Amino acid sequence: MKLTAKTLLTGTALAAALTGNAIAADLSPPVVIETPVIEVPEHVPAKVGGWYIRGDVSYNINRFKGADYMTATGFDGYLSGSLKDSYSIGGGVGYHFNHNLRADVTLDYDFKTDFHGSSAGICTISGVPADCTSSDTSGYKAWTLLANAYIDLGTYNKFTPYVGGGIGGAKVSWHPLVNEISGGFDQDGTYTHAGYHEWRFAYALMAGVSYEVSHNLAVDLGYRFRKIHGEKMFGYEAVSGTGIGVDDGIESHQFRAGLRYKFGGGKKKHVPYIPPYNPPVYK
């Protein structure tokens, strides 16, 4: 009886072992599905601060504010007239302090601007004083040096509106003033007054919008009101006995277009993209 029970236990254990091995043989090793690493472009934002250079061209609508000049009876002559529209080119260097504030120094050159006008003063007819008028022609060129500050009003789909102001000086070079008197006066004829070349106080107010072409390059379209204060315009002419003339300043409405290049802008580069962790899937 004991032998039979022992035999049965041994057979059962052997059968269980063989069955376990068979089941284990039927199971394949687990397969781990790994999440791939995907390379995607990452945008590195441009630096907020930094140096930039700029270049501009402008179309100028100019206004002559008039001039007073000296005659034989005192400083009582008056010159009125108009300036033709003109063009300017310029450049500058600036710095971005943050997202909203930047500043630059600009130097602009005004090409020759023609002047046509008329003057009123005192002439003589056979030695008798009389009111007279004459026609006048001249022109000027100018260099304008300004220190400017701007407030950028936020960026919207790459467009950044701004306002600003500048202060500095202008080197105005007047051409000789050609004065023609006619009308039966003793002074009838043509007289030439030398032009003055002097630095004057100047200021400007600006508004516009820039468009970001790239992280480094922006197109700038804007309007600038520039005022050049009055100074000496033309000198004394001995034959006619008139001069010196002092103008009351020049105002310009300038419509400007330019480019700004910022150093050290952001770039696009490829970096590994690591997705959120997902546990392995076994099959």
mmCIF file with all atom_site columns, N, CA and C in Angstrom, residues 94-164:
data_model
loop_
_atom_site.group_PDB
_atom_site.id
_atom_site.type_symbol
_atom_site.label_atom_id
_atom_site.label_alt_id
_atom_site.label_comp_id
_atom_site.label_asym_id
_atom_site.label_entity_id
_atom_site.label_seq_id
_atom_site.pdbx_PDB_ins_code
_atom_site.Cartn_x
_atom_site.Cartn_y
_atom_site.Cartn_z
_atom_site.occupancy
_atom_site.B_iso_or_equiv
_atom_site.pdbx_formal_charge
_atom_site.auth_seq_id
_atom_site.auth_comp_id
_atom_site.auth_asym_id
_atom_site.auth_atom_id
_atom_site.pdbx_PDB_model_num
ATOM 1   N N  . GLY A 1 94  ? 21.866 101.679 -33.799 1.00 0.00 ? 94  GLY A N  1
ATOM 2   C CA . GLY A 1 94  ? 21.004 101.747 -32.633 1.00 0.00 ? 94  GLY A CA 1
ATOM 3   C C  . GLY A 1 94  ? 21.114 100.532 -31.746 1.00 0.00 ? 94  GLY A C  1
ATOM 4   N N  . TYR A 1 95  ? 20.298 100.541 -30.674 1.00 0.00 ? 95  TYR A N  1
ATOM 5   C CA . TYR A 1 95  ? 20.338 99.463  -29.691 1.00 0.00 ? 95  TYR A CA 1
ATOM 6   C C  . TYR A 1 95  ? 18.932 99.194  -29.170 1.00 0.00 ? 95  TYR A C  1
ATOM 7   N N  . HIS A 1 96  ? 18.551 97.892  -29.127 1.00 0.00 ? 96  HIS A N  1
ATOM 8   C CA . HIS A 1 96  ? 17.305 97.453  -28.506 1.00 0.00 ? 96  HIS A CA 1
ATOM 9   C C  . HIS A 1 96  ? 17.562 97.227  -27.015 1.00 0.00 ? 96  HIS A C  1
ATOM 10  N N  . PHE A 1 97  ? 16.872 97.978  -26.155 1.00 0.00 ? 97  PHE A N  1
ATOM 11  C CA . PHE A 1 97  ? 17.019 97.784  -24.718 1.00 0.00 ? 97  PHE A CA 1
ATOM 12  C C  . PHE A 1 97  ? 16.112 96.666  -24.201 1.00 0.00 ? 97  PHE A C  1
ATOM 13  N N  . ASN A 1 98  ? 14.899 96.579  -24.746 1.00 0.00 ? 98  ASN A N  1
ATOM 14  C CA . ASN A 1 98  ? 13.956 95.521  -24.387 1.00 0.00 ? 98  ASN A CA 1
ATOM 15  C C  . ASN A 1 98  ? 12.910 95.434  -25.492 1.00 0.00 ? 98  ASN A C  1
ATOM 16  N N  . HIS A 1 99  ? 11.796 94.744  -25.205 1.00 0.00 ? 99  HIS A N  1
ATOM 17  C CA . HIS A 1 99  ? 10.774 94.543  -26.235 1.00 0.00 ? 99  HIS A CA 1
ATOM 18  C C  . HIS A 1 99  ? 10.144 95.860  -26.698 1.00 0.00 ? 99  HIS A C  1
ATOM 19  N N  . ASN A 1 100 ? 10.154 96.876  -25.853 1.00 0.00 ? 100 ASN A N  1
ATOM 20  C CA . ASN A 1 100 ? 9.402  98.088  -26.151 1.00 0.00 ? 100 ASN A CA 1
ATOM 21  C C  . ASN A 1 100 ? 10.258 99.326  -26.372 1.00 0.00 ? 100 ASN A C  1
ATOM 22  N N  . LEU A 1 101 ? 11.509 99.308  -25.971 1.00 0.00 ? 101 LEU A N  1
ATOM 23  C CA . LEU A 1 101 ? 12.321 100.518 -26.028 1.00 0.00 ? 101 LEU A CA 1
ATOM 24  C C  . LEU A 1 101 ? 13.586 100.287 -26.839 1.00 0.00 ? 101 LEU A C  1
ATOM 25  N N  . ARG A 1 102 ? 13.841 101.211 -27.778 1.00 0.00 ? 102 ARG A N  1
ATOM 26  C CA . ARG A 1 102 ? 15.082 101.184 -28.544 1.00 0.00 ? 102 ARG A CA 1
ATOM 27  C C  . ARG A 1 102 ? 15.481 102.634 -28.839 1.00 0.00 ? 102 ARG A C  1
ATOM 28  N N  . ALA A 1 103 ? 16.719 102.811 -29.229 1.00 0.00 ? 103 ALA A N  1
ATOM 29  C CA . ALA A 1 103 ? 17.238 104.143 -29.537 1.00 0.00 ? 103 ALA A CA 1
ATOM 30  C C  . ALA A 1 103 ? 18.300 104.028 -30.620 1.00 0.00 ? 103 ALA A C  1
ATOM 31  N N  . ASP A 1 104 ? 18.478 105.108 -31.394 1.00 0.00 ? 104 ASP A N  1
ATOM 32  C CA . ASP A 1 104 ? 19.533 105.109 -32.402 1.00 0.00 ? 104 ASP A CA 1
ATOM 33  C C  . ASP A 1 104 ? 20.008 106.530 -32.673 1.00 0.00 ? 104 ASP A C  1
ATOM 34  N N  . VAL A 1 105 ? 21.119 106.612 -33.364 1.00 0.00 ? 105 VAL A N  1
ATOM 35  C CA . VAL A 1 105 ? 21.667 107.878 -33.847 1.00 0.00 ? 105 VAL A CA 1
ATOM 36  C C  . VAL A 1 105 ? 21.673 107.806 -35.365 1.00 0.00 ? 105 VAL A C  1
ATOM 37  N N  . THR A 1 106 ? 21.075 108.804 -36.024 1.00 0.00 ? 106 THR A N  1
ATOM 38  C CA . THR A 1 106 ? 20.938 108.781 -37.477 1.00 0.00 ? 106 THR A CA 1
ATOM 39  C C  . THR A 1 106 ? 21.580 110.015 -38.105 1.00 0.00 ? 106 THR A C  1
ATOM 40  N N  . LEU A 1 107 ? 22.089 109.826 -39.314 1.00 0.00 ? 107 LEU A N  1
ATOM 41  C CA . LEU A 1 107 ? 22.644 110.921 -40.108 1.00 0.00 ? 107 LEU A CA 1
ATOM 42  C C  . LEU A 1 107 ? 21.998 110.859 -41.485 1.00 0.00 ? 107 LEU A C  1
ATOM 43  N N  . ASP A 1 108 ? 21.314 111.941 -41.881 1.00 0.00 ? 108 ASP A N  1
ATOM 44  C CA . ASP A 1 108 ? 20.600 111.991 -43.157 1.00 0.00 ? 108 ASP A CA 1
ATOM 45  C C  . ASP A 1 108 ? 21.118 113.143 -44.012 1.00 0.00 ? 108 ASP A C  1
ATOM 46  N N  . TYR A 1 109 ? 21.093 112.912 -45.320 1.00 0.00 ? 109 TYR A N  1
ATOM 47  C CA . TYR A 1 109 ? 21.537 113.934 -46.271 1.00 0.00 ? 109 TYR A CA 1
ATOM 48  C C  . TYR A 1 109 ? 20.367 114.313 -47.168 1.00 0.00 ? 109 TYR A C  1
ATOM 49  N N  . ASP A 1 110 ? 20.030 115.613 -47.180 1.00 0.00 ? 110 ASP A N  1
ATOM 50  C CA . ASP A 1 110 ? 19.004 116.144 -48.084 1.00 0.00 ? 110 ASP A CA 1
ATOM 51  C C  . ASP A 1 110 ? 19.665 116.590 -49.383 1.00 0.00 ? 110 ASP A C  1
ATOM 52  N N  . PHE A 1 111 ? 19.214 116.008 -50.488 1.00 0.00 ? 111 PHE A N  1
ATOM 53  C CA . PHE A 1 111 ? 19.687 116.483 -51.780 1.00 0.00 ? 111 PHE A CA 1
ATOM 54  C C  . PHE A 1 111 ? 19.170 117.907 -52.027 1.00 0.00 ? 111 PHE A C  1
ATOM 55  N N  . LYS A 1 112 ? 19.718 118.573 -53.037 1.00 0.00 ? 112 LYS A N  1
ATOM 56  C CA . LYS A 1 112 ? 19.385 119.977 -53.269 1.00 0.00 ? 112 LYS A CA 1
ATOM 57  C C  . LYS A 1 112 ? 17.877 120.192 -53.361 1.00 0.00 ? 112 LYS A C  1
ATOM 58  N N  . THR A 1 113 ? 17.429 121.183 -52.605 1.00 0.00 ? 113 THR A N  1
ATOM 59  C CA . THR A 1 113 ? 16.028 121.582 -52.588 1.00 0.00 ? 113 THR A CA 1
ATOM 60  C C  . THR A 1 113 ? 15.929 122.984 -53.160 1.00 0.00 ? 113 THR A C  1
ATOM 61  N N  . ASP A 1 114 ? 15.211 123.142 -54.264 1.00 0.00 ? 114 ASP A N  1
ATOM 62  C CA . ASP A 1 114 ? 15.114 124.447 -54.936 1.00 0.00 ? 114 ASP A CA 1
ATOM 63  C C  . ASP A 1 114 ? 14.145 125.375 -54.207 1.00 0.00 ? 114 ASP A C  1
ATOM 64  N N  . PHE A 1 115 ? 14.511 126.638 -54.206 1.00 0.00 ? 115 PHE A N  1
ATOM 65  C CA . PHE A 1 115 ? 13.681 127.677 -53.584 1.00 0.00 ? 115 PHE A CA 1
ATOM 66  C C  . PHE A 1 115 ? 13.301 128.712 -54.632 1.00 0.00 ? 115 PHE A C  1
ATOM 67  N N  . HIS A 1 116 ? 12.026 129.128 -54.633 1.00 0.00 ? 116 HIS A N  1
ATOM 68  C CA . HIS A 1 116 ? 11.537 130.223 -55.471 1.00 0.00 ? 116 HIS A CA 1
ATOM 69  C C  . HIS A 1 116 ? 10.679 131.126 -54.595 1.00 0.00 ? 116 HIS A C  1
ATOM 70  N N  . GLY A 1 117 ? 10.945 132.429 -54.670 1.00 0.00 ? 117 GLY A N  1
ATOM 71  C CA . GLY A 1 117 ? 10.191 133.332 -53.822 1.00 0.00 ? 117 GLY A CA 1
ATOM 72  C C  . GLY A 1 117 ? 10.192 134.749 -54.342 1.00 0.00 ? 117 GLY A C  1
ATOM 73  N N  . SER A 1 118 ? 9.680  135.615 -53.498 1.00 0.00 ? 118 SER A N  1
ATOM 74  C CA . SER A 1 118 ? 9.654  137.036 -53.813 1.00 0.00 ? 118 SER A CA 1
ATOM 75  C C  . SER A 1 118 ? 9.927  137.809 -52.534 1.00 0.00 ? 118 SER A C  1
ATOM 76  N N  . SER A 1 119 ? 10.569 138.971 -52.699 1.00 0.00 ? 119 SER A N  1
ATOM 77  C CA . SER A 1 119 ? 10.906 139.799 -51.545 1.00 0.00 ? 119 SER A CA 1
ATOM 78  C C  . SER A 1 119 ? 10.221 141.150 -51.655 1.00 0.00 ? 119 SER A C  1
ATOM 79  N N  . ALA A 1 120 ? 9.934  141.718 -50.498 1.00 0.00 ? 120 ALA A N  1
ATOM 80  C CA . ALA A 1 120 ? 9.306  143.047 -50.438 1.00 0.00 ? 120 ALA A CA 1
ATOM 81  C C  . ALA A 1 120 ? 10.169 143.951 -49.587 1.00 0.00 ? 120 ALA A C  1
ATOM 82  N N  . GLY A 1 121 ? 10.427 145.133 -50.098 1.00 0.00 ? 121 GLY A N  1
ATOM 83  C CA . GLY A 1 121 ? 11.262 146.071 -49.361 1.00 0.00 ? 121 GLY A CA 1
ATOM 84  C C  . GLY A 1 121 ? 11.089 147.478 -49.885 1.00 0.00 ? 121 GLY A C  1
ATOM 85  N N  . ILE A 1 122 ? 12.118 148.297 -49.701 1.00 0.00 ? 122 ILE A N  1
ATOM 86  C CA . ILE A 1 122 ? 12.086 149.696 -50.118 1.00 0.00 ? 122 ILE A CA 1
ATOM 87  C C  . ILE A 1 122 ? 13.111 149.910 -51.228 1.00 0.00 ? 122 ILE A C  1
ATOM 88  N N  . CYS A 1 123 ? 12.670 150.392 -52.385 1.00 0.00 ? 123 CYS A N  1
ATOM 89  C CA . CYS A 1 123 ? 13.560 150.807 -53.471 1.00 0.00 ? 123 CYS A CA 1
ATOM 90  C C  . CYS A 1 123 ? 13.398 152.320 -53.660 1.00 0.00 ? 123 CYS A C  1
ATOM 91  N N  . THR A 1 124 ? 14.103 152.884 -54.647 1.00 0.00 ? 124 THR A N  1
ATOM 92  C CA . THR A 1 124 ? 13.951 154.317 -54.947 1.00 0.00 ? 124 THR A CA 1
ATOM 93  C C  . THR A 1 124 ? 13.653 154.518 -56.415 1.00 0.00 ? 124 THR A C  1
ATOM 94  N N  . ILE A 1 125 ? 12.869 155.552 -56.688 1.00 0.00 ? 125 ILE A N  1
ATOM 95  C CA . ILE A 1 125 ? 12.610 155.996 -58.054 1.00 0.00 ? 125 ILE A CA 1
ATOM 96  C C  . ILE A 1 125 ? 13.071 157.454 -58.121 1.00 0.00 ? 125 ILE A C  1
ATOM 97  N N  . SER A 1 126 ? 14.167 157.675 -58.864 1.00 0.00 ? 126 SER A N  1
ATOM 98  C CA . SER A 1 126 ? 14.777 159.009 -58.946 1.00 0.00 ? 126 SER A CA 1
ATOM 99  C C  . SER A 1 126 ? 15.072 159.551 -57.551 1.00 0.00 ? 126 SER A C  1
ATOM 100 N N  . GLY A 1 127 ? 15.565 158.649 -56.704 1.00 0.00 ? 127 GLY A N  1
ATOM 101 C CA . GLY A 1 127 ? 15.963 159.060 -55.363 1.00 0.00 ? 127 GLY A CA 1
ATOM 102 C C  . GLY A 1 127 ? 14.837 159.117 -54.354 1.00 0.00 ? 127 GLY A C  1
ATOM 103 N N  . VAL A 1 128 ? 13.616 158.831 -54.769 1.00 0.00 ? 128 VAL A N  1
ATOM 104 C CA . VAL A 1 128 ? 12.465 158.881 -53.858 1.00 0.00 ? 128 VAL A CA 1
ATOM 105 C C  . VAL A 1 128 ? 12.154 157.458 -53.393 1.00 0.00 ? 128 VAL A C  1
ATOM 106 N N  . PRO A 1 129 ? 12.086 157.192 -52.057 1.00 0.00 ? 129 PRO A N  1
ATOM 107 C CA . PRO A 1 129 ? 11.791 155.843 -51.563 1.00 0.00 ? 129 PRO A CA 1
ATOM 108 C C  . PRO A 1 129 ? 10.405 155.375 -52.010 1.00 0.00 ? 129 PRO A C  1
ATOM 109 N N  . ALA A 1 130 ? 10.322 154.071 -52.348 1.00 0.00 ? 130 ALA A N  1
ATOM 110 C CA . ALA A 1 130 ? 9.047  153.485 -52.763 1.00 0.00 ? 130 ALA A CA 1
ATOM 111 C C  . ALA A 1 130 ? 9.074  151.993 -52.463 1.00 0.00 ? 130 ALA A C  1
ATOM 112 N N  . ASP A 1 131 ? 7.872  151.467 -52.182 1.00 0.00 ? 131 ASP A N  1
ATOM 113 C CA . ASP A 1 131 ? 7.760  150.019 -51.960 1.00 0.00 ? 131 ASP A CA 1
ATOM 114 C C  . ASP A 1 131 ? 8.036  149.276 -53.266 1.00 0.00 ? 131 ASP A C  1
ATOM 115 N N  . CYS A 1 132 ? 8.766  148.159 -53.167 1.00 0.00 ? 132 CYS A N  1
ATOM 116 C CA . CYS A 1 132 ? 9.048  147.374 -54.364 1.00 0.00 ? 132 CYS A CA 1
ATOM 117 C C  . CYS A 1 132 ? 9.097  145.890 -54.014 1.00 0.00 ? 132 CYS A C  1
ATOM 118 N N  . THR A 1 133 ? 8.921  145.070 -55.014 1.00 0.00 ? 133 THR A N  1
ATOM 119 C CA . THR A 1 133 ? 9.043  143.615 -54.859 1.00 0.00 ? 133 THR A CA 1
ATOM 120 C C  . THR A 1 133 ? 10.006 143.098 -55.910 1.00 0.00 ? 133 THR A C  1
ATOM 121 N N  . SER A 1 134 ? 10.573 141.936 -55.647 1.00 0.00 ? 134 SER A N  1
ATOM 122 C CA . SER A 1 134 ? 11.514 141.326 -56.588 1.00 0.00 ? 134 SER A CA 1
ATOM 123 C C  . SER A 1 134 ? 11.333 139.818 -56.539 1.00 0.00 ? 134 SER A C  1
ATOM 124 N N  . SER A 1 135 ? 11.841 139.131 -57.556 1.00 0.00 ? 135 SER A N  1
ATOM 125 C CA . SER A 1 135 ? 11.799 137.678 -57.582 1.00 0.00 ? 135 SER A CA 1
ATOM 126 C C  . SER A 1 135 ? 13.149 137.126 -57.143 1.00 0.00 ? 135 SER A C  1
ATOM 127 N N  . ASP A 1 136 ? 13.105 135.980 -56.448 1.00 0.00 ? 136 ASP A N  1
ATOM 128 C CA . ASP A 1 136 ? 14.323 135.419 -55.864 1.00 0.00 ? 136 ASP A CA 1
ATOM 129 C C  . ASP A 1 136 ? 14.379 133.917 -56.107 1.00 0.00 ? 136 ASP A C  1
ATOM 130 N N  . THR A 1 137 ? 15.587 133.415 -56.337 1.00 0.00 ? 137 THR A N  1
ATOM 131 C CA . THR A 1 137 ? 15.795 131.977 -56.480 1.00 0.00 ? 137 THR A CA 1
ATOM 132 C C  . THR A 1 137 ? 17.018 131.569 -55.670 1.00 0.00 ? 137 THR A C  1
ATOM 133 N N  . SER A 1 138 ? 16.951 130.359 -55.116 1.00 0.00 ? 138 SER A N  1
ATOM 134 C CA . SER A 1 138 ? 18.066 129.820 -54.359 1.00 0.00 ? 138 SER A CA 1
ATOM 135 C C  . SER A 1 138 ? 17.820 128.325 -54.173 1.00 0.00 ? 138 SER A C  1
ATOM 136 N N  . GLY A 1 139 ? 18.419 127.761 -53.175 1.00 0.00 ? 139 GLY A N  1
ATOM 137 C CA . GLY A 1 139 ? 18.262 126.343 -52.860 1.00 0.00 ? 139 GLY A CA 1
ATOM 138 C C  . GLY A 1 139 ? 19.180 125.983 -51.718 1.00 0.00 ? 139 GLY A C  1
ATOM 139 N N  . TYR A 1 140 ? 18.994 124.825 -51.158 1.00 0.00 ? 140 TYR A N  1
ATOM 140 C CA . TYR A 1 140 ? 19.863 124.409 -50.057 1.00 0.00 ? 140 TYR A CA 1
ATOM 141 C C  . TYR A 1 140 ? 20.066 122.905 -50.084 1.00 0.00 ? 140 TYR A C  1
ATOM 142 N N  . LYS A 1 141 ? 21.136 122.468 -49.396 1.00 0.00 ? 141 LYS A N  1
ATOM 143 C CA . LYS A 1 141 ? 21.387 121.076 -49.067 1.00 0.00 ? 141 LYS A CA 1
ATOM 144 C C  . LYS A 1 141 ? 21.578 121.010 -47.558 1.00 0.00 ? 141 LYS A C  1
ATOM 145 N N  . ALA A 1 142 ? 21.380 119.824 -46.977 1.00 0.00 ? 142 ALA A N  1
ATOM 146 C CA . ALA A 1 142 ? 21.478 119.756 -45.519 1.00 0.00 ? 142 ALA A CA 1
ATOM 147 C C  . ALA A 1 142 ? 21.905 118.370 -45.056 1.00 0.00 ? 142 ALA A C  1
ATOM 148 N N  . TRP A 1 143 ? 22.676 118.354 -43.957 1.00 0.00 ? 143 TRP A N  1
ATOM 149 C CA . TRP A 1 143 ? 22.967 117.149 -43.193 1.00 0.00 ? 143 TRP A CA 1
ATOM 150 C C  . TRP A 1 143 ? 22.217 117.266 -41.867 1.00 0.00 ? 143 TRP A C  1
ATOM 151 N N  . THR A 1 144 ? 21.524 116.190 -41.468 1.00 0.00 ? 144 THR A N  1
ATOM 152 C CA . THR A 1 144 ? 20.788 116.212 -40.205 1.00 0.00 ? 144 THR A CA 1
ATOM 153 C C  . THR A 1 144 ? 21.265 115.071 -39.318 1.00 0.00 ? 144 THR A C  1
ATOM 154 N N  . LEU A 1 145 ? 21.733 115.424 -38.114 1.00 0.00 ? 145 LEU A N  1
ATOM 155 C CA . LEU A 1 145 ? 22.223 114.449 -37.146 1.00 0.00 ? 145 LEU A CA 1
ATOM 156 C C  . LEU A 1 145 ? 21.284 114.466 -35.943 1.00 0.00 ? 145 LEU A C  1
ATOM 157 N N  . LEU A 1 146 ? 20.649 113.293 -35.673 1.00 0.00 ? 146 LEU A N  1
ATOM 158 C CA . LEU A 1 146 ? 19.654 113.215 -34.607 1.00 0.00 ? 146 LEU A CA 1
ATOM 159 C C  . LEU A 1 146 ? 19.907 112.021 -33.705 1.00 0.00 ? 146 LEU A C  1
ATOM 160 N N  . ALA A 1 147 ? 19.663 112.213 -32.407 1.00 0.00 ? 147 ALA A N  1
ATOM 161 C CA . ALA A 1 147 ? 19.600 111.109 -31.448 1.00 0.00 ? 147 ALA A CA 1
ATOM 162 C C  . ALA A 1 147 ? 18.123 110.820 -31.195 1.00 0.00 ? 147 ALA A C  1
ATOM 163 N N  . ASN A 1 148 ? 17.702 109.577 -31.434 1.00 0.00 ? 148 ASN A N  1
ATOM 164 C CA . ASN A 1 148 ? 16.280 109.238 -31.435 1.00 0.00 ? 148 ASN A CA 1
ATOM 165 C C  . ASN A 1 148 ? 15.965 108.154 -30.410 1.00 0.00 ? 148 ASN A C  1
ATOM 166 N N  . ALA A 1 149 ? 14.737 108.181 -29.911 1.00 0.00 ? 149 ALA A N  1
ATOM 167 C CA . ALA A 1 149 ? 14.227 107.131 -29.030 1.00 0.00 ? 149 ALA A CA 1
ATOM 168 C C  . ALA A 1 149 ? 12.855 106.715 -29.541 1.00 0.00 ? 149 ALA A C  1
ATOM 169 N N  . TYR A 1 150 ? 12.558 105.402 -29.433 1.00 0.00 ? 150 TYR A N  1
ATOM 170 C CA . TYR A 1 150 ? 11.309 104.863 -29.959 1.00 0.00 ? 150 TYR A CA 1
ATOM 171 C C  . TYR A 1 150 ? 10.643 103.964 -28.915 1.00 0.00 ? 150 TYR A C  1
ATOM 172 N N  . ILE A 1 151 ? 9.324  103.929 -28.965 1.00 0.00 ? 151 ILE A N  1
ATOM 173 C CA . ILE A 1 151 ? 8.544  102.979 -28.181 1.00 0.00 ? 151 ILE A CA 1
ATOM 174 C C  . ILE A 1 151 ? 7.830  102.053 -29.155 1.00 0.00 ? 151 ILE A C  1
ATOM 175 N N  . ASP A 1 152 ? 8.177  100.764 -29.120 1.00 0.00 ? 152 ASP A N  1
ATOM 176 C CA . ASP A 1 152 ? 7.493  99.763  -29.935 1.00 0.00 ? 152 ASP A CA 1
ATOM 177 C C  . ASP A 1 152 ? 6.217  99.334  -29.209 1.00 0.00 ? 152 ASP A C  1
ATOM 178 N N  . LEU A 1 153 ? 5.097  99.321  -29.924 1.00 0.00 ? 153 LEU A N  1
ATOM 179 C CA . LEU A 1 153 ? 3.785  99.130  -29.310 1.00 0.00 ? 153 LEU A CA 1
ATOM 180 C C  . LEU A 1 153 ? 3.286  97.694  -29.409 1.00 0.00 ? 153 LEU A C  1
ATOM 181 N N  . GLY A 1 154 ? 4.196  96.732  -29.421 1.00 0.00 ? 154 GLY A N  1
ATOM 182 C CA . GLY A 1 154 ? 3.797  95.333  -29.510 1.00 0.00 ? 154 GLY A CA 1
ATOM 183 C C  . GLY A 1 154 ? 3.898  94.807  -30.927 1.00 0.00 ? 154 GLY A C  1
ATOM 184 N N  . THR A 1 155 ? 4.029  93.493  -31.051 1.00 0.00 ? 155 THR A N  1
ATOM 185 C CA . THR A 1 155 ? 4.167  92.847  -32.354 1.00 0.00 ? 155 THR A CA 1
ATOM 186 C C  . THR A 1 155 ? 2.933  92.006  -32.640 1.00 0.00 ? 155 THR A C  1
ATOM 187 N N  . TYR A 1 156 ? 2.349  92.192  -33.836 1.00 0.00 ? 156 TYR A N  1
ATOM 188 C CA . TYR A 1 156 ? 1.123  91.514  -34.236 1.00 0.00 ? 156 TYR A CA 1
ATOM 189 C C  . TYR A 1 156 ? 1.335  90.907  -35.615 1.00 0.00 ? 156 TYR A C  1
ATOM 190 N N  . ASN A 1 157 ? 1.471  89.572  -35.658 1.00 0.00 ? 157 ASN A N  1
ATOM 191 C CA . ASN A 1 157 ? 1.716  88.881  -36.931 1.00 0.00 ? 157 ASN A CA 1
ATOM 192 C C  . ASN A 1 157 ? 2.911  89.495  -37.664 1.00 0.00 ? 157 ASN A C  1
ATOM 193 N N  . LYS A 1 158 ? 3.990  89.712  -36.915 1.00 0.00 ? 158 LYS A N  1
ATOM 194 C CA . LYS A 1 158 ? 5.264  90.242  -37.420 1.00 0.00 ? 158 LYS A CA 1
ATOM 195 C C  . LYS A 1 158 ? 5.249  91.744  -37.688 1.00 0.00 ? 158 LYS A C  1
ATOM 196 N N  . PHE A 1 159 ? 4.122  92.429  -37.472 1.00 0.00 ? 159 PHE A N  1
ATOM 197 C CA . PHE A 1 159 ? 4.043  93.874  -37.637 1.00 0.00 ? 159 PHE A CA 1
ATOM 198 C C  . PHE A 1 159 ? 4.188  94.545  -36.269 1.00 0.00 ? 159 PHE A C  1
ATOM 199 N N  . THR A 1 160 ? 5.078  95.568  -36.199 1.00 0.00 ? 160 THR A N  1
ATOM 200 C CA . THR A 1 160 ? 5.316  96.272  -34.943 1.00 0.00 ? 160 THR A CA 1
ATOM 201 C C  . THR A 1 160 ? 5.137  97.772  -35.156 1.00 0.00 ? 160 THR A C  1
ATOM 202 N N  . PRO A 1 161 ? 4.028  98.357  -34.721 1.00 0.00 ? 161 PRO A N  1
ATOM 203 C CA . PRO A 1 161 ? 3.880  99.818  -34.801 1.00 0.00 ? 161 PRO A CA 1
ATOM 204 C C  . PRO A 1 161 ? 4.739  100.503 -33.739 1.00 0.00 ? 161 PRO A C  1
ATOM 205 N N  . TYR A 1 162 ? 5.121  101.738 -34.002 1.00 0.00 ? 162 TYR A N  1
ATOM 206 C CA . TYR A 1 162 ? 5.980  102.465 -33.070 1.00 0.00 ? 162 TYR A CA 1
ATOM 207 C C  . TYR A 1 162 ? 5.746  103.960 -33.168 1.00 0.00 ? 162 TYR A C  1
ATOM 208 N N  . VAL A 1 163 ? 6.167  104.681 -32.133 1.00 0.00 ? 163 VAL A N  1
ATOM 209 C CA . VAL A 1 163 ? 6.220  106.145 -32.126 1.00 0.00 ? 163 VAL A CA 1
ATOM 210 C C  . VAL A 1 163 ? 7.587  106.538 -31.582 1.00 0.00 ? 163 VAL A C  1
ATOM 211 N N  . GLY A 1 164 ? 8.016  107.759 -31.907 1.00 0.00 ? 164 GLY A N  1
ATOM 212 C CA . GLY A 1 164 ? 9.334  108.163 -31.440 1.00 0.00 ? 164 GLY A CA 1
ATOM 213 C C  . GLY A 1 164 ? 9.581  109.650 -31.598 1.00 0.00 ? 164 GLY A C  1
#
